[in-house]
Every structure is written in C-alpha cells, then in structure tokens.
Coordinates of C-alpha atoms in Angstrom, one line a residue:
Chain A
G1 CA -12.5 -3.6 -16.3
A2 CA -12.1 -0.1 -14.8
G3 CA -9.7 0.1 -11.9
V4 CA -9.6 2.5 -9.0
S5 CA -9.6 6.0 -10.3
Q6 CA -8.3 9.0 -8.3
S7 CA -8.6 12.7 -9.2
P8 CA -7.0 15.0 -9.6
S9 CA -3.7 13.3 -10.4
N10 CA -1.8 16.4 -9.2
K11 CA -2.9 19.2 -7.0
V12 CA -1.0 22.3 -6.1
T13 CA -2.4 24.5 -3.4
E14 CA -1.4 27.3 -1.2
K15 CA -0.9 26.9 2.5
G16 CA -4.1 27.4 4.4
K17 CA -6.5 26.4 1.6
D18 CA -8.8 23.4 1.7
V19 CA -8.5 20.6 -0.8
E20 CA -10.7 17.7 -1.8
L21 CA -9.3 14.5 -3.2
R22 CA -11.6 12.0 -4.9
C23 CA -11.5 8.2 -5.2
D24 CA -13.8 6.1 -7.4
P25 CA -13.4 2.5 -6.3
I26 CA -13.9 -0.6 -8.4
S27 CA -17.6 -1.3 -8.7
G28 CA -18.9 -3.7 -6.1
H29 CA -16.0 -3.4 -3.8
T30 CA -17.2 -3.0 -0.2
A31 CA -14.0 -1.8 1.4
L32 CA -12.1 1.5 0.7
Y33 CA -8.9 2.7 2.1
W34 CA -6.9 6.0 2.1
Y35 CA -3.2 6.1 2.6
R36 CA -0.6 8.8 2.6
Q37 CA 2.9 8.3 1.1
S38 CA 5.5 10.9 1.8
L39 CA 8.7 11.1 -0.2
G40 CA 10.8 8.1 0.5
Q41 CA 8.4 6.8 3.1
G42 CA 6.1 3.8 3.3
L43 CA 2.3 3.9 3.4
E44 CA 0.7 5.6 6.3
F45 CA -2.8 4.4 6.9
L46 CA -5.4 7.1 7.1
I47 CA -8.9 5.7 7.1
Y48 CA -10.8 2.5 6.2
F49 CA -14.5 2.1 5.1
Q50 CA -16.1 -1.3 5.1
G51 CA -19.7 -1.5 3.9
N52 CA -22.1 0.3 6.1
S53 CA -20.0 0.0 9.2
A54 CA -18.6 3.1 11.0
P55 CA -15.2 4.0 9.3
D56 CA -11.9 3.3 11.1
K57 CA -10.5 6.8 11.4
S58 CA -7.6 5.8 13.6
G59 CA -5.0 6.9 11.1
L60 CA -6.1 10.5 10.5
P61 CA -3.3 12.7 11.7
S62 CA -5.3 15.6 12.8
D63 CA -8.9 17.0 12.8
R64 CA -8.0 18.9 9.6
F65 CA -8.4 15.6 7.8
S66 CA -11.8 14.0 7.1
A67 CA -13.2 11.6 4.6
E68 CA -16.6 10.6 3.4
R69 CA -17.9 7.7 1.4
T70 CA -21.2 8.4 -0.3
G71 CA -23.6 5.6 -1.2
G72 CA -21.0 3.0 -0.5
S73 CA -19.0 4.1 -3.6
V74 CA -17.2 7.3 -4.2
S75 CA -15.0 8.7 -1.4
T76 CA -13.7 12.2 -0.8
L77 CA -10.7 13.0 1.4
T78 CA -10.8 16.6 2.6
I79 CA -7.8 18.4 4.1
Q80 CA -8.7 21.7 5.7
R81 CA -6.2 24.6 6.2
T82 CA -3.5 22.7 4.4
Q83 CA 0.1 22.8 5.7
Q84 CA 3.4 22.2 3.9
E85 CA 3.8 18.9 5.8
D86 CA 0.6 17.7 4.1
S87 CA 2.5 17.5 0.8
A88 CA 2.5 13.8 -0.2
V89 CA 1.0 11.3 -2.5
Y90 CA -2.5 10.2 -1.3
L91 CA -3.4 6.7 -2.4
C92 CA -6.8 5.2 -2.4
A93 CA -7.4 1.4 -2.6
S94 CA -10.6 -0.7 -2.7
S95 CA -11.2 -4.3 -1.9
P96 CA -14.0 -6.7 -2.5
E97 CA -14.0 -8.1 1.0
G98 CA -11.3 -6.3 2.9
N99 CA -8.4 -8.5 1.9
I100 CA -6.7 -7.9 -1.5
Q101 CA -6.4 -4.2 -2.1
Y102 CA -6.5 -2.6 -5.6
F103 CA -4.8 0.7 -5.7
G104 CA -5.3 3.9 -7.7
A105 CA -2.4 5.8 -9.1
G106 CA -2.7 8.4 -6.4
T107 CA -3.0 12.2 -6.1
R108 CA 0.2 14.1 -5.7
L109 CA -0.5 17.1 -3.4
S110 CA 1.9 20.0 -3.2
V111 CA 1.3 22.7 -0.6
L112 CA 3.2 25.9 -1.3
Chain B
A1 CA 2.0 -4.3 18.5
Q2 CA 1.2 -6.1 15.3
S3 CA 3.5 -5.1 12.5
V4 CA 5.4 -5.8 9.3
T5 CA 9.1 -5.1 9.0
Q6 CA 11.2 -4.8 5.9
P7 CA 14.8 -4.7 7.1
D8 CA 16.4 -3.6 3.8
I9 CA 15.6 -0.1 2.7
H10 CA 17.6 -0.4 -0.6
I11 CA 19.0 -3.3 -2.6
T12 CA 21.1 -3.2 -5.7
V13 CA 21.2 -6.3 -7.9
S14 CA 22.7 -7.1 -11.3
E15 CA 20.4 -8.0 -14.1
G16 CA 20.1 -11.7 -14.3
A17 CA 21.1 -12.3 -10.7
S18 CA 18.7 -13.6 -8.1
L19 CA 16.8 -11.3 -5.7
E20 CA 15.5 -11.9 -2.2
L21 CA 13.6 -9.3 -0.3
R22 CA 13.0 -9.8 3.4
C23 CA 9.8 -9.4 5.4
N24 CA 9.2 -10.2 9.0
Y25 CA 5.8 -10.0 10.7
S26 CA 4.5 -10.1 14.2
Y27 CA 1.0 -11.6 14.3
G28 CA -0.2 -14.2 16.7
A29 CA -2.4 -16.4 14.5
T30 CA -1.7 -17.3 10.9
P31 CA -1.5 -13.9 9.2
Y32 CA -2.7 -12.7 5.9
L33 CA 0.4 -11.6 4.0
F34 CA 1.0 -9.8 0.7
W35 CA 3.7 -8.4 -1.5
Y36 CA 3.0 -5.4 -3.6
V37 CA 5.2 -3.6 -6.2
Q38 CA 5.1 0.1 -6.9
S39 CA 6.7 1.6 -10.1
P40 CA 7.5 5.3 -10.2
G41 CA 4.4 7.4 -10.4
Q42 CA 2.1 4.4 -10.0
G43 CA -0.1 2.9 -7.4
L44 CA 0.7 -0.5 -5.8
Q45 CA 0.2 -3.7 -7.7
L46 CA -0.3 -7.0 -6.0
L47 CA 2.4 -9.6 -6.7
L48 CA 1.2 -12.4 -4.5
K49 CA -0.6 -13.2 -1.3
Y50 CA -0.7 -15.9 1.4
F51 CA -3.8 -16.7 3.4
S52 CA -3.3 -20.4 4.2
G53 CA -2.2 -23.7 2.7
D54 CA 1.0 -24.2 0.7
T55 CA 3.7 -22.1 2.2
L56 CA 5.4 -21.5 -1.1
V57 CA 3.3 -19.0 -3.1
Q58 CA 3.7 -18.2 -6.7
G59 CA 2.9 -14.7 -8.0
I60 CA 3.0 -12.7 -11.1
K61 CA 6.1 -11.6 -13.0
G62 CA 8.0 -14.7 -11.9
F63 CA 8.0 -13.9 -8.2
E64 CA 7.5 -16.3 -5.4
A65 CA 7.4 -16.0 -1.6
E66 CA 7.8 -18.5 1.2
F67 CA 5.9 -18.3 4.5
K68 CA 8.0 -19.6 7.4
R69 CA 6.1 -19.5 10.6
S70 CA 9.2 -20.6 12.7
Q71 CA 11.0 -17.5 11.5
S72 CA 8.0 -15.1 11.2
S73 CA 9.1 -14.4 7.7
F74 CA 7.5 -14.0 4.3
N75 CA 10.5 -13.3 1.9
L76 CA 10.0 -12.5 -1.7
R77 CA 12.3 -14.1 -4.3
K78 CA 13.0 -14.0 -8.0
P79 CA 15.6 -16.3 -9.6
S80 CA 16.6 -13.9 -12.4
V81 CA 16.0 -10.2 -12.2
H82 CA 15.1 -8.1 -15.3
W83 CA 15.7 -4.4 -15.6
S84 CA 11.9 -3.9 -15.5
D85 CA 11.9 -5.2 -11.9
A86 CA 13.4 -2.0 -10.7
A87 CA 10.8 -0.6 -8.4
E88 CA 9.8 -0.3 -4.7
Y89 CA 8.4 -3.4 -3.0
F90 CA 6.1 -3.4 -0.1
C91 CA 5.2 -6.3 2.3
A92 CA 1.9 -6.0 4.0
G93 CA 0.0 -8.1 6.5
G94 CA -2.6 -8.4 9.1
G95 CA -4.2 -10.8 11.6
S96 CA -7.6 -10.5 10.1
W97 CA -9.3 -9.2 7.1
G98 CA -9.8 -5.5 7.0
K99 CA -6.9 -3.2 7.9
F100 CA -3.4 -4.2 7.1
Q101 CA 0.0 -2.9 8.0
F102 CA 2.5 -2.1 5.3
G103 CA 6.3 -2.2 5.7
A104 CA 8.4 0.8 4.9
G105 CA 9.3 -0.6 1.5
T106 CA 12.5 -1.9 -0.2
Q107 CA 13.8 0.1 -3.2
V108 CA 15.3 -2.3 -5.8
V109 CA 17.9 -1.0 -8.3
V110 CA 18.9 -3.2 -11.2
T111 CA 22.3 -2.6 -12.7
P112 CA 23.3 -3.8 -16.2

C-alpha cells in the first residue's frame, strides 16, 4: 500500500521567503507528526496531530513555523520568512493510533 | 525529564562481527520503546518495538533488542553484521502513546 508521501523532496529558497511543505499520511492514520532533522543531528519534534484534538505545538521553534491538518488527512508545514538556520530535512510521520510511526522520505530544505 | 539517550554517536564494526547499540531511557512506568533505522536520503523504518510482555524482542533484518528494567536499557543487537546494515539507528520511547522522544542516533559504519 501507499506509504507516507512528502512533497517536494527538495526545496531551495531564498532567505526571507515563505515555504510550504506537504505531507500525505497513510490513509486511516489518525496521528501525524512533523520533525526536523539537521545535518548530523537527531530528530527534533515539531508538532503532533491526533484526530480532532488540538495539536501539540510544543516543539515549534518560533512563531514563523505553523502547521495545519485539513480533514484529518493532508498536512502542510509552513515556514514564514525563512532563515538559513531553517535549512534541514523535514520529516513527516503518521501513525494508526499514536504508537508505531511510519515515516516519509522527507523534504530537504535549503535556505540560501 | 523523560528522555531517551544513545551514548554512542558512531560505531565501526567489521562485516560479520556482532553489533550492539545502546539505548537508555528515563520513564517511570513501563515505557513504549522502539528502534528505527535510517539509510541515507531515506525516512526512518521501524526495526522493532517493545510495549509489554517478553523482554527479548525480535525485529526485521535479523535484529533483536532486550528490555532491561533494572538497567533502564533497551539495547539493539545483531549477531552478524552485513554491509547493508550501515546506516543511522535511532532509539525512541515514551511513557504513553502519542508523542515520543528520539535519541540523537548512532551512526554505524561497516568495514570489509
């Protein structure tokens, strides 16, 4: 079956521009996660959606970062006024119940 | 604070030799524990999980892990490493379903 799909796979942008990263979770998965992985670093939790509950935004590093999940399915992570330190791989994962996570291949963001 | 720690950043092992990756956790109750593997340019793939029951857990690709409550550890092992096992390995855990913490990862290099 289809796995977690992320687009684009690579994104190059200029400092100060806004970017949108998309995640299509596995159908039927109620939980969705966003992580950031900087070069040589582990996974930094950003945000967690579970069903219709209010999302856990405790990992968002600044108010330039936001995420939505429409209709309990597709999610978009938006970074406004990008900075060079935002350069990283952004990983999305979905989970059927909030336990085992299935990861997408990630979006590599480069801010010039 | 609840967390997962991987003490080894980098491990080099000869092909055919055994491998053990360390993971320590700090959760009060019986934790939910996972090992994931990440190949270059890929997302994370689940190797195995521990929720309860038998403390020796078998996973995919010939990996196993042992939950030791007395040592707060969940170490990953493989008896004989193949060149294709070169990757980054992440331990993850949590005290309840939902949001989990990931360790910083251990990079495994396999030499001929």
